[in-house]
Amino acid sequence: MAEVANSKEIPQVEQKTINGKKNKANAPKKRADANAANGAAKATKAVIAKQTFSQKLGSDLADGLLKDSRSLEESMNLVDRVTFVKASTAKNDTPTTTIVTATAIQEQAEIVISGEILDPEVAVDVLRPKNPRNIFDLDDFAALSALEELIGKYGRVSHMGILDKSYTFFITEDRKAALYYKVKDKIAIVGGDPLCDPSLFPQILSEFEKWRKKQSLGIAFLAAGQTFVDYARKENWTTMCFATERVLNPMTNPVLQGTAGKSIVRTTKNLLDSKKEGITLEVYTPRLGKNPRLQQQLVDVYEEWREHRNGLKDRNQAYITVYDPFALPELMTYIYTKDRTGTPNGFAALRILGANKGYHLDPYIATPGAPKGITDLLLYGAMALLNTAKISYLSLGYEPLDDLGEITGIPNVVAKMSRKVHKRIFQGLHVAGKKGYHDKFRPDETQQSNLYLVFPPGIPSLRHMTAIVHVANIKIHKVIFKKPPTAAVENEKEKEGNESVSDQGQSSAATSTERL
């Protein structure tokens, strides 16, 4: 039977070989297709093999946030975002070399199981709030839930004060709108736009006005955005452009893509090199399970940084918030560095900006004794993580203008006077180093926006102006009546400020949290 089969097969092959001109014509095409397929496979492997440093870094950090896959494309929570992105590309994933020690979910689970979190004494004593309330009702929880939802949906960079316990929240009776404020000089200074749909601006301002009148308080807005300013101008309120919001685009950033900022990338690699500085970069989100010990360590980093910053001599500081970094953990993700002993020596906090479909990076700081470049590493790592999560908006916060921008609602003579006062104040605050530090990371000018001071109709009173200055903790007598430094001295101070920003984690002093 085998011989019969062979005798039938051979003529068929010979017939195709001799008479199959079509076969001969198709042979080169088949070889070309095979070569193309092999080439595509090699190209795919090459792309994977040539995964950039920033891509690996972002992927490693994202691994620390992964959870069960579900429909998460529209979520702004980083845990959800990276899970969605990773799940979408899982079929093409291949193992890559780990550059950093990322906090995996398994490690988070081990922390919980170990009892470190479940120990009642540890959980209570690590972070004890000052003057805690003892009595609550269901209305308190309902209001808090509504407030978190509004912050998550309408939050902007100017709402950073939500993490500062010195600010107070006001929420409408129907819980569809809110704002937060601090009282100075009998003026309620509201941070940013009201947290609501613009159509509800009249409602919340009306309800807040009724409450203010009972307290005999005036009102002003600090760092309002264009949406609220458009409304205020229709109501003939006074507006003054005093700052800009600088924004990085992690999806197109040239530093992250390796076409700019070579020194930043080099420093970052050296810090993560186990043979050099041996720094590890990890990510923590309370949503995966709270770690009180780690949170206390990061709070200690923050307090140590603040103590060092406040101890700097001859450096007038302006700041509008002092953070409780873990006040609203559901809105936050934290990237932190550890030294060879496993002790945290720097961290960056990422807060959801629902209105911008992005994040605000603030603070990003390092302890005074940390290696040079830690804050660069934190910022670079934040961009890499957001790039992995396909998020294109990373706000660096306020950047004050040397001169006031557009002013509306007041006579020209008053506007000119306001410009002179503003210029004199900010000459004494040494904020030029902030712009220089931001410029290193190539902000996206197309996403930059203006921030405004907004006052009720008419010429703002002296009380309004002093209240704004006091909210920023600016000591007027030191910056107004102090003799302006010479150009040489000023340049030297700004040079020192830039070095301090880069070397010892002072970048947050140059960001919106602690300094204007």
Coordinates of C-alpha atoms in Angstrom, one line a residue:
M1 CA 0.0 0.0 0.0
A2 CA 2.9 2.3 0.7
E3 CA 4.4 1.7 -2.7
V4 CA 1.0 2.6 -4.4
A5 CA 0.8 5.7 -2.4
N6 CA 4.3 6.8 -3.3
S7 CA 3.7 6.0 -7.0
K8 CA 0.7 8.3 -7.0
E9 CA 2.5 11.1 -5.1
I10 CA 5.6 11.3 -7.2
P11 CA 3.9 12.0 -10.6
Q12 CA 1.8 14.6 -8.9
V13 CA 4.9 16.4 -7.6
E14 CA 6.6 16.0 -11.0
Q15 CA 3.5 17.3 -12.8
K16 CA 3.5 20.4 -10.6
T17 CA 7.2 20.9 -11.0
I18 CA 7.2 20.5 -14.7
N19 CA 3.9 21.9 -15.8
G20 CA 3.0 24.3 -12.8
K21 CA 4.2 27.6 -14.2
K22 CA 1.9 29.3 -11.8
N23 CA 3.8 27.6 -8.9
K24 CA 7.1 28.9 -10.2
A25 CA 5.6 32.4 -10.4
N26 CA 4.3 32.2 -6.9
A27 CA 7.5 30.9 -5.3
P28 CA 9.2 34.2 -5.0
K29 CA 6.0 35.7 -3.5
K30 CA 5.8 33.0 -0.9
R31 CA 9.4 33.5 0.0
A32 CA 8.8 37.2 0.2
D33 CA 5.8 36.7 2.5
A34 CA 7.8 34.3 4.7
N35 CA 10.6 36.9 4.9
A36 CA 8.2 39.6 5.7
A37 CA 6.6 37.6 8.4
N38 CA 10.0 36.8 9.9
G39 CA 11.0 40.4 9.6
A40 CA 7.8 41.5 11.4
A41 CA 8.4 39.0 14.2
K42 CA 12.0 40.3 14.6
A43 CA 10.8 43.9 14.5
T44 CA 8.3 43.1 17.3
K45 CA 11.0 41.5 19.4
A46 CA 13.3 44.4 18.7
V47 CA 10.7 46.9 19.8
I48 CA 10.2 45.0 23.0
A49 CA 13.9 44.7 23.5
K50 CA 14.4 48.4 23.0
Q51 CA 11.7 49.4 25.4
T52 CA 12.9 52.8 26.7
F53 CA 14.0 53.5 30.2
S54 CA 11.0 55.7 30.9
Q55 CA 8.6 52.9 29.6
K56 CA 10.2 50.3 31.9
L57 CA 10.1 52.7 34.8
G58 CA 6.5 53.5 34.3
S59 CA 5.6 49.9 33.7
D60 CA 7.3 48.8 36.9
L61 CA 5.5 51.5 38.9
A62 CA 2.2 50.5 37.3
D63 CA 2.7 46.9 38.4
G64 CA 2.4 48.1 42.0
L65 CA -1.1 49.3 41.2
L66 CA -2.6 46.4 39.3
K67 CA -5.8 44.8 40.3
D68 CA -8.5 42.6 38.8
S69 CA -9.4 43.7 35.3
R70 CA -12.8 45.3 34.6
S71 CA -14.2 48.2 32.6
L72 CA -12.0 50.9 33.9
E73 CA -11.3 53.0 30.8
E74 CA -13.2 56.1 32.0
S75 CA -11.8 56.0 35.6
M76 CA -9.3 58.6 36.7
N77 CA -8.0 56.5 39.6
L78 CA -4.5 55.4 38.8
V79 CA -5.2 51.9 40.1
D80 CA -8.0 51.6 37.6
R81 CA -6.2 53.3 34.7
V82 CA -3.1 51.1 34.8
T83 CA -5.2 48.0 35.2
F84 CA -7.2 48.9 32.1
V85 CA -4.1 49.7 30.1
K86 CA -2.2 46.6 31.2
A87 CA -5.1 44.4 30.6
S88 CA -5.6 45.8 27.1
T89 CA -2.0 45.0 26.1
A90 CA -1.6 41.8 28.1
K91 CA -1.5 39.6 24.9
N92 CA 1.6 41.4 23.7
D93 CA 3.4 41.6 27.0
T94 CA 6.7 39.9 27.5
P95 CA 9.0 39.8 30.5
T96 CA 11.2 42.8 30.9
T97 CA 14.2 43.6 33.1
T98 CA 13.1 45.2 36.4
I99 CA 14.9 48.5 37.0
V100 CA 13.2 49.4 40.2
T101 CA 11.7 47.6 43.1
A102 CA 8.0 48.3 42.6
T103 CA 5.4 47.7 45.3
A104 CA 3.4 44.7 44.0
I105 CA -0.1 43.8 45.1
Q106 CA 1.3 40.7 46.7
E107 CA 3.6 42.8 48.9
Q108 CA 0.6 45.0 49.9
A109 CA -1.3 41.8 50.8
E110 CA 1.6 40.6 52.9
I111 CA 1.6 43.9 54.8
V112 CA -2.0 43.5 55.7
I113 CA -1.8 39.8 56.6
S114 CA 1.3 40.4 58.8
G115 CA -0.8 42.3 61.3
E116 CA 1.1 45.6 60.8
I117 CA -2.1 47.2 59.7
L118 CA -4.5 45.2 61.7
D119 CA -2.8 45.9 65.0
P120 CA -5.2 48.2 66.8
E121 CA -2.5 50.0 68.8
V122 CA -0.5 50.7 65.7
A123 CA -3.5 51.8 63.7
V124 CA -4.6 54.3 66.3
D125 CA -1.3 55.7 67.5
V126 CA 0.6 56.2 64.3
L127 CA -1.5 59.0 62.9
R128 CA -3.6 60.6 65.7
P129 CA -5.6 63.7 64.6
K130 CA -5.4 66.9 66.6
N131 CA -8.6 67.8 68.5
P132 CA -10.6 64.9 67.1
R133 CA -14.4 65.0 67.1
N134 CA -16.2 62.4 69.1
I135 CA -19.8 62.8 67.8
F136 CA -21.0 62.2 64.2
D137 CA -24.3 61.4 62.6
L138 CA -25.2 60.0 59.2
D139 CA -25.5 63.5 57.7
D140 CA -21.8 64.0 58.3
F141 CA -21.0 60.8 56.3
A142 CA -23.4 61.7 53.5
A143 CA -21.9 65.2 53.2
L144 CA -18.4 63.8 53.2
S145 CA -19.3 61.3 50.5
A146 CA -20.9 64.1 48.4
L147 CA -17.8 66.3 48.9
E148 CA -15.4 63.6 47.8
E149 CA -17.5 63.0 44.7
L150 CA -17.5 66.7 43.8
I151 CA -13.7 67.0 44.4
G152 CA -13.1 64.0 42.2
K153 CA -15.3 65.4 39.4
Y154 CA -14.5 69.1 39.5
G155 CA -11.2 69.4 41.3
R156 CA -8.5 71.6 39.8
V157 CA -5.0 72.6 40.8
S158 CA -6.3 75.5 42.8
H159 CA -8.2 73.1 45.1
M160 CA -5.0 71.8 46.7
G161 CA -6.1 73.4 50.0
I162 CA -8.6 70.5 50.5
L163 CA -5.7 68.7 52.1
D164 CA -5.0 71.5 54.6
K165 CA -6.9 71.3 57.9
S166 CA -6.9 75.1 58.3
Y167 CA -9.5 75.3 55.4
T168 CA -13.2 74.8 55.8
F169 CA -15.8 73.4 53.4
F170 CA -19.2 74.8 52.6
I171 CA -21.7 72.5 50.8
T172 CA -25.1 73.4 49.4
E173 CA -28.3 72.0 51.0
D174 CA -28.8 69.7 48.0
R175 CA -25.1 68.6 48.1
K176 CA -24.7 69.4 44.5
A177 CA -22.1 72.1 44.9
A178 CA -19.3 73.0 47.4
L179 CA -16.4 75.3 47.9
Y180 CA -13.6 75.6 50.5
Y181 CA -12.3 78.7 52.2
K182 CA -10.2 80.2 54.9
V183 CA -11.1 83.4 56.9
K184 CA -8.5 86.2 57.1
D185 CA -9.2 89.7 58.2
K186 CA -12.9 89.1 58.1
I187 CA -12.7 88.0 54.5
A188 CA -13.6 84.4 53.4
I189 CA -10.9 83.6 50.8
V190 CA -12.3 80.9 48.6
G191 CA -9.8 78.6 46.9
G192 CA -10.3 78.2 43.1
D193 CA -13.7 77.8 41.4
P194 CA -16.7 76.4 43.2
L195 CA -16.8 72.6 43.0
C196 CA -19.8 72.2 40.8
D197 CA -21.2 72.5 37.3
P198 CA -20.9 76.2 36.1
S199 CA -24.7 76.3 36.0
L200 CA -24.8 76.0 39.8
F201 CA -22.4 79.0 40.4
P202 CA -25.3 81.3 41.2
Q203 CA -26.9 78.8 43.7
I204 CA -23.8 78.2 45.7
L205 CA -22.8 81.8 45.8
S206 CA -26.3 82.8 47.0
E207 CA -26.3 80.2 49.8
F208 CA -22.8 81.1 50.8
E209 CA -23.7 84.8 50.9
K210 CA -26.5 84.2 53.3
W211 CA -24.1 82.4 55.6
R212 CA -21.4 85.0 55.2
K213 CA -23.8 87.9 56.1
K214 CA -24.6 86.1 59.4
Q215 CA -20.8 86.0 60.1
S216 CA -20.2 89.5 58.8
L217 CA -17.6 88.2 56.2
G218 CA -16.6 89.5 52.9
I219 CA -15.4 87.3 50.0
A220 CA -12.6 87.0 47.5
F221 CA -11.4 84.1 45.3
L222 CA -7.8 83.0 45.1
A223 CA -6.6 81.2 41.9
A224 CA -9.9 81.0 40.1
G225 CA -9.8 79.5 36.7
Q226 CA -11.1 80.8 33.4
T227 CA -14.6 79.2 33.8
F228 CA -15.4 81.0 36.9
V229 CA -13.7 84.2 35.7
D230 CA -16.0 84.3 32.7
Y231 CA -19.0 84.1 35.1
A232 CA -17.5 86.7 37.4
R233 CA -17.0 89.2 34.6
K234 CA -20.6 88.9 33.5
E235 CA -21.5 89.9 37.1
N236 CA -19.0 92.8 36.9
W237 CA -16.7 91.4 39.5
T238 CA -13.0 92.5 39.6
T239 CA -10.5 90.1 38.2
M240 CA -6.7 90.1 38.2
C241 CA -4.5 87.5 36.4
F242 CA -1.7 86.8 38.9
A243 CA -0.3 83.4 38.0
T244 CA -0.2 80.6 35.4
E245 CA -0.6 76.9 35.8
R246 CA 2.3 74.9 34.3
V247 CA 1.4 71.5 32.9
L248 CA 3.5 68.5 31.7
N249 CA 2.1 66.1 29.1
P250 CA 3.5 62.6 29.9
M251 CA 2.3 61.3 26.5
T252 CA 4.5 63.7 24.5
N253 CA 7.1 65.1 27.0
P254 CA 10.5 65.3 25.3
V255 CA 12.4 64.6 28.6
L256 CA 10.4 61.3 29.0
Q257 CA 11.0 60.5 25.3
G258 CA 14.7 61.0 25.6
T259 CA 15.0 64.0 23.2
A260 CA 15.7 66.5 26.0
G261 CA 16.9 66.7 29.6
K262 CA 19.7 64.2 29.2
S263 CA 21.2 65.2 32.6
I264 CA 17.8 64.4 34.3
V265 CA 17.7 60.9 32.8
R266 CA 21.3 60.3 33.6
T267 CA 20.8 61.3 37.3
T268 CA 17.7 59.2 37.5
K269 CA 19.5 56.1 36.2
N270 CA 22.4 56.7 38.6
L271 CA 20.1 57.0 41.6
L272 CA 18.4 53.7 40.7
D273 CA 21.7 51.9 40.0
S274 CA 22.3 49.4 42.8
K275 CA 26.1 49.8 42.2
K276 CA 25.8 53.6 42.7
E277 CA 23.2 55.3 44.9
G278 CA 21.0 52.2 45.2
I279 CA 17.8 54.1 45.5
T280 CA 14.5 52.2 45.0
L281 CA 11.3 53.9 43.7
E282 CA 8.0 52.5 44.8
V283 CA 4.3 53.4 44.6
Y284 CA 1.6 53.3 47.3
T285 CA -2.1 53.9 47.1
P286 CA -4.3 53.6 50.2
R287 CA -7.0 52.2 48.0
L288 CA -5.2 48.8 47.9
G289 CA -5.0 48.7 51.7
K290 CA -3.7 51.3 54.2
N291 CA -0.2 51.0 55.6
P292 CA 0.0 53.3 58.7
R293 CA 3.7 52.7 59.2
L294 CA 4.5 53.8 55.7
Q295 CA 2.2 56.7 55.9
Q296 CA 3.9 57.9 59.2
Q297 CA 7.3 57.5 57.5
L298 CA 6.2 59.7 54.6
V299 CA 4.7 62.3 57.0
D300 CA 8.0 62.3 58.8
V301 CA 9.7 63.1 55.5
Y302 CA 7.3 65.9 54.9
E303 CA 7.8 67.4 58.4
E304 CA 11.6 67.1 58.1
W305 CA 11.6 68.8 54.8
R306 CA 9.3 71.6 56.2
E307 CA 11.5 72.1 59.2
H308 CA 14.6 72.4 57.0
R309 CA 12.8 74.8 54.6
N310 CA 11.5 77.0 57.3
G311 CA 15.0 77.2 58.8
L312 CA 16.5 78.8 55.7
K313 CA 17.7 82.3 56.5
D314 CA 17.1 85.3 54.4
R315 CA 14.5 83.5 52.2
N316 CA 11.1 85.0 52.5
Q317 CA 8.6 82.2 52.0
A318 CA 5.1 82.5 50.7
Y319 CA 2.8 79.4 51.0
I320 CA -0.9 78.9 51.0
T321 CA -1.2 75.3 52.3
V322 CA 0.3 73.0 54.8
Y323 CA -0.6 69.5 53.8
D324 CA -2.1 66.6 55.7
P325 CA -0.8 64.3 53.0
F326 CA -3.3 61.5 53.8
A327 CA -6.4 63.6 54.5
L328 CA -8.3 62.3 51.4
P329 CA -6.6 59.0 50.5
E330 CA -9.1 58.0 47.9
L331 CA -8.0 60.8 45.7
M332 CA -4.3 60.2 46.1
T333 CA -1.4 58.0 44.8
Y334 CA 2.1 58.3 46.3
I335 CA 5.5 57.6 44.7
Y336 CA 8.3 57.4 47.2
T337 CA 12.0 56.7 47.3
K338 CA 13.9 54.5 49.8
D339 CA 17.6 54.4 50.6
R340 CA 19.7 51.2 50.9
T341 CA 18.3 50.6 54.4
G342 CA 14.7 50.7 53.2
T343 CA 14.0 54.0 54.8
P344 CA 11.9 56.5 52.8
N345 CA 13.8 59.7 52.0
G346 CA 11.5 61.4 49.5
F347 CA 8.0 61.2 48.1
A348 CA 5.6 62.7 45.6
A349 CA 1.8 63.0 46.0
L350 CA -0.5 62.7 42.9
R351 CA -4.0 64.1 43.4
I352 CA -6.8 63.6 40.9
L353 CA -7.9 66.6 38.9
G354 CA -11.3 65.6 37.7
A355 CA -11.9 68.8 35.8
N356 CA -8.7 68.3 33.7
K357 CA -8.8 64.5 33.5
G358 CA -5.3 64.5 35.0
Y359 CA -3.2 64.8 38.2
H360 CA -1.6 67.5 40.3
L361 CA 1.9 66.6 41.5
D362 CA 2.4 68.2 44.9
P363 CA 4.4 68.0 47.1
Y364 CA 7.4 66.3 45.6
I365 CA 10.2 66.5 48.2
A366 CA 13.2 64.9 49.7
T367 CA 14.8 64.9 53.1
P368 CA 17.7 67.3 53.6
G369 CA 20.3 64.5 53.6
A370 CA 19.0 62.7 50.5
P371 CA 21.2 62.2 47.5
K372 CA 21.1 65.0 44.8
G373 CA 18.4 64.6 42.3
I374 CA 15.7 62.8 44.3
T375 CA 13.0 65.3 43.3
D376 CA 14.0 65.0 39.7
L377 CA 13.6 61.2 40.0
L378 CA 10.2 61.6 41.6
L379 CA 8.9 63.9 38.9
Y380 CA 10.4 61.7 36.2
G381 CA 8.8 58.7 37.8
A382 CA 5.4 60.4 38.0
M383 CA 5.5 61.2 34.3
A384 CA 6.5 57.6 33.5
L385 CA 3.6 56.2 35.6
L386 CA 1.1 58.5 34.0
N387 CA 2.4 57.7 30.5
T388 CA 1.8 54.0 31.3
A389 CA -1.8 55.0 32.4
K390 CA -2.3 57.0 29.2
I391 CA -2.9 60.3 31.1
S392 CA -1.7 63.5 29.4
Y393 CA -2.2 66.1 32.1
L394 CA 0.3 66.5 35.0
S395 CA 0.0 69.9 36.7
L396 CA 3.0 71.4 38.4
G397 CA 0.9 74.0 40.2
Y398 CA 1.1 77.8 40.4
E399 CA 3.8 79.9 38.8
P400 CA 3.3 83.5 39.9
L401 CA 3.7 86.3 37.3
D402 CA 6.4 89.0 37.8
D403 CA 3.7 91.5 36.7
L404 CA 0.0 91.2 36.9
G405 CA -1.7 90.2 33.7
E406 CA -5.1 91.3 32.5
I407 CA -7.1 93.3 35.1
T408 CA -10.8 94.0 34.7
G409 CA -13.5 95.7 36.7
I410 CA -11.5 98.6 38.2
P411 CA -10.3 102.0 37.0
N412 CA -6.9 102.2 35.3
V413 CA -5.3 104.2 38.0
V414 CA -6.2 101.6 40.6
A415 CA -5.0 98.9 38.3
K416 CA -1.6 100.6 37.9
M417 CA -1.2 100.9 41.6
S418 CA -2.1 97.2 42.0
R419 CA 0.6 96.3 39.5
K420 CA 3.2 98.2 41.4
V421 CA 2.3 96.6 44.8
H422 CA 2.3 93.1 43.2
K423 CA 5.7 93.6 41.6
R424 CA 7.3 94.9 44.8
I425 CA 5.9 92.0 46.8
F426 CA 7.1 89.3 44.4
Q427 CA 10.5 90.9 44.0
G428 CA 11.1 89.9 47.6
L429 CA 9.9 86.3 47.3
H430 CA 12.6 84.9 45.0
V431 CA 10.1 82.9 42.8
A432 CA 12.2 83.0 39.7
G433 CA 13.8 79.7 40.6
K434 CA 10.5 78.0 40.4
K435 CA 10.1 78.8 36.7
G436 CA 13.6 77.7 36.0
Y437 CA 13.0 74.3 37.6
H438 CA 9.7 73.8 35.8
D439 CA 11.4 74.7 32.4
K440 CA 13.9 71.9 32.8
F441 CA 11.0 69.4 32.4
R442 CA 9.6 71.1 29.2
P443 CA 6.0 72.0 30.2
D444 CA 3.3 71.8 27.5
E445 CA 2.5 75.4 26.6
T446 CA -0.8 74.3 24.9
Q447 CA -2.1 73.2 28.3
Q448 CA -1.0 76.2 30.3
S449 CA -3.8 78.3 31.8
N450 CA -4.2 81.6 33.7
L451 CA -5.2 81.9 37.4
Y452 CA -7.0 84.9 38.8
L453 CA -7.8 86.9 41.9
V454 CA -11.5 87.7 41.9
F455 CA -13.2 90.3 44.1
P456 CA -16.9 91.5 44.4
P457 CA -18.0 94.4 42.2
G458 CA -16.2 97.7 42.9
I459 CA -12.7 98.6 44.0
P460 CA -11.3 95.9 46.3
S461 CA -10.8 97.2 49.8
L462 CA -7.5 97.2 51.7
R463 CA -8.9 94.5 53.8
H464 CA -9.5 92.3 50.7
M465 CA -5.9 92.8 49.6
T466 CA -4.3 92.2 53.0
A467 CA -6.5 89.0 53.4
I468 CA -5.1 87.6 50.2
V469 CA -1.5 88.4 51.3
H470 CA -2.1 86.9 54.7
V471 CA -3.5 83.7 53.3
A472 CA -0.2 83.3 51.4
N473 CA 1.6 83.9 54.6
I474 CA 3.5 86.8 53.2
K475 CA 4.9 89.2 55.7
I476 CA 4.2 92.6 54.1
H477 CA 6.7 94.6 56.2
K478 CA 9.5 92.3 55.1
V479 CA 8.8 92.4 51.4
I480 CA 7.4 95.9 51.0
F481 CA 9.7 97.9 53.2
K482 CA 12.8 95.8 52.7
K483 CA 15.4 97.5 50.4
P484 CA 15.4 95.6 47.0
P485 CA 18.6 93.6 46.5
T486 CA 21.1 94.6 43.8
A487 CA 21.0 92.7 40.6
A488 CA 24.2 90.8 41.4
V489 CA 22.9 89.7 44.9
E490 CA 19.5 88.8 43.4
N491 CA 21.1 86.6 40.7
E492 CA 23.3 84.9 43.3
K493 CA 20.3 84.1 45.5
E494 CA 18.3 82.8 42.6
K495 CA 21.2 80.6 41.6
E496 CA 21.4 79.2 45.2
G497 CA 17.6 78.8 45.1
N498 CA 17.8 76.7 41.9
E499 CA 20.6 74.5 43.4
S500 CA 18.5 74.1 46.5
V501 CA 15.5 73.1 44.4
S502 CA 17.4 70.4 42.5
D503 CA 19.7 69.1 45.2
Q504 CA 17.8 68.9 48.4
G505 CA 14.2 68.4 47.5
Q506 CA 13.2 72.0 47.5
S507 CA 11.2 71.7 44.4
S508 CA 8.0 71.6 46.3
A509 CA 9.0 74.9 47.9
A510 CA 9.0 76.0 44.3
T511 CA 5.7 74.4 43.6
S512 CA 2.2 75.4 44.6
T513 CA 1.9 73.6 47.9
E514 CA 4.3 75.5 50.1
R515 CA 5.3 78.5 48.0
L516 CA 3.7 80.7 45.5

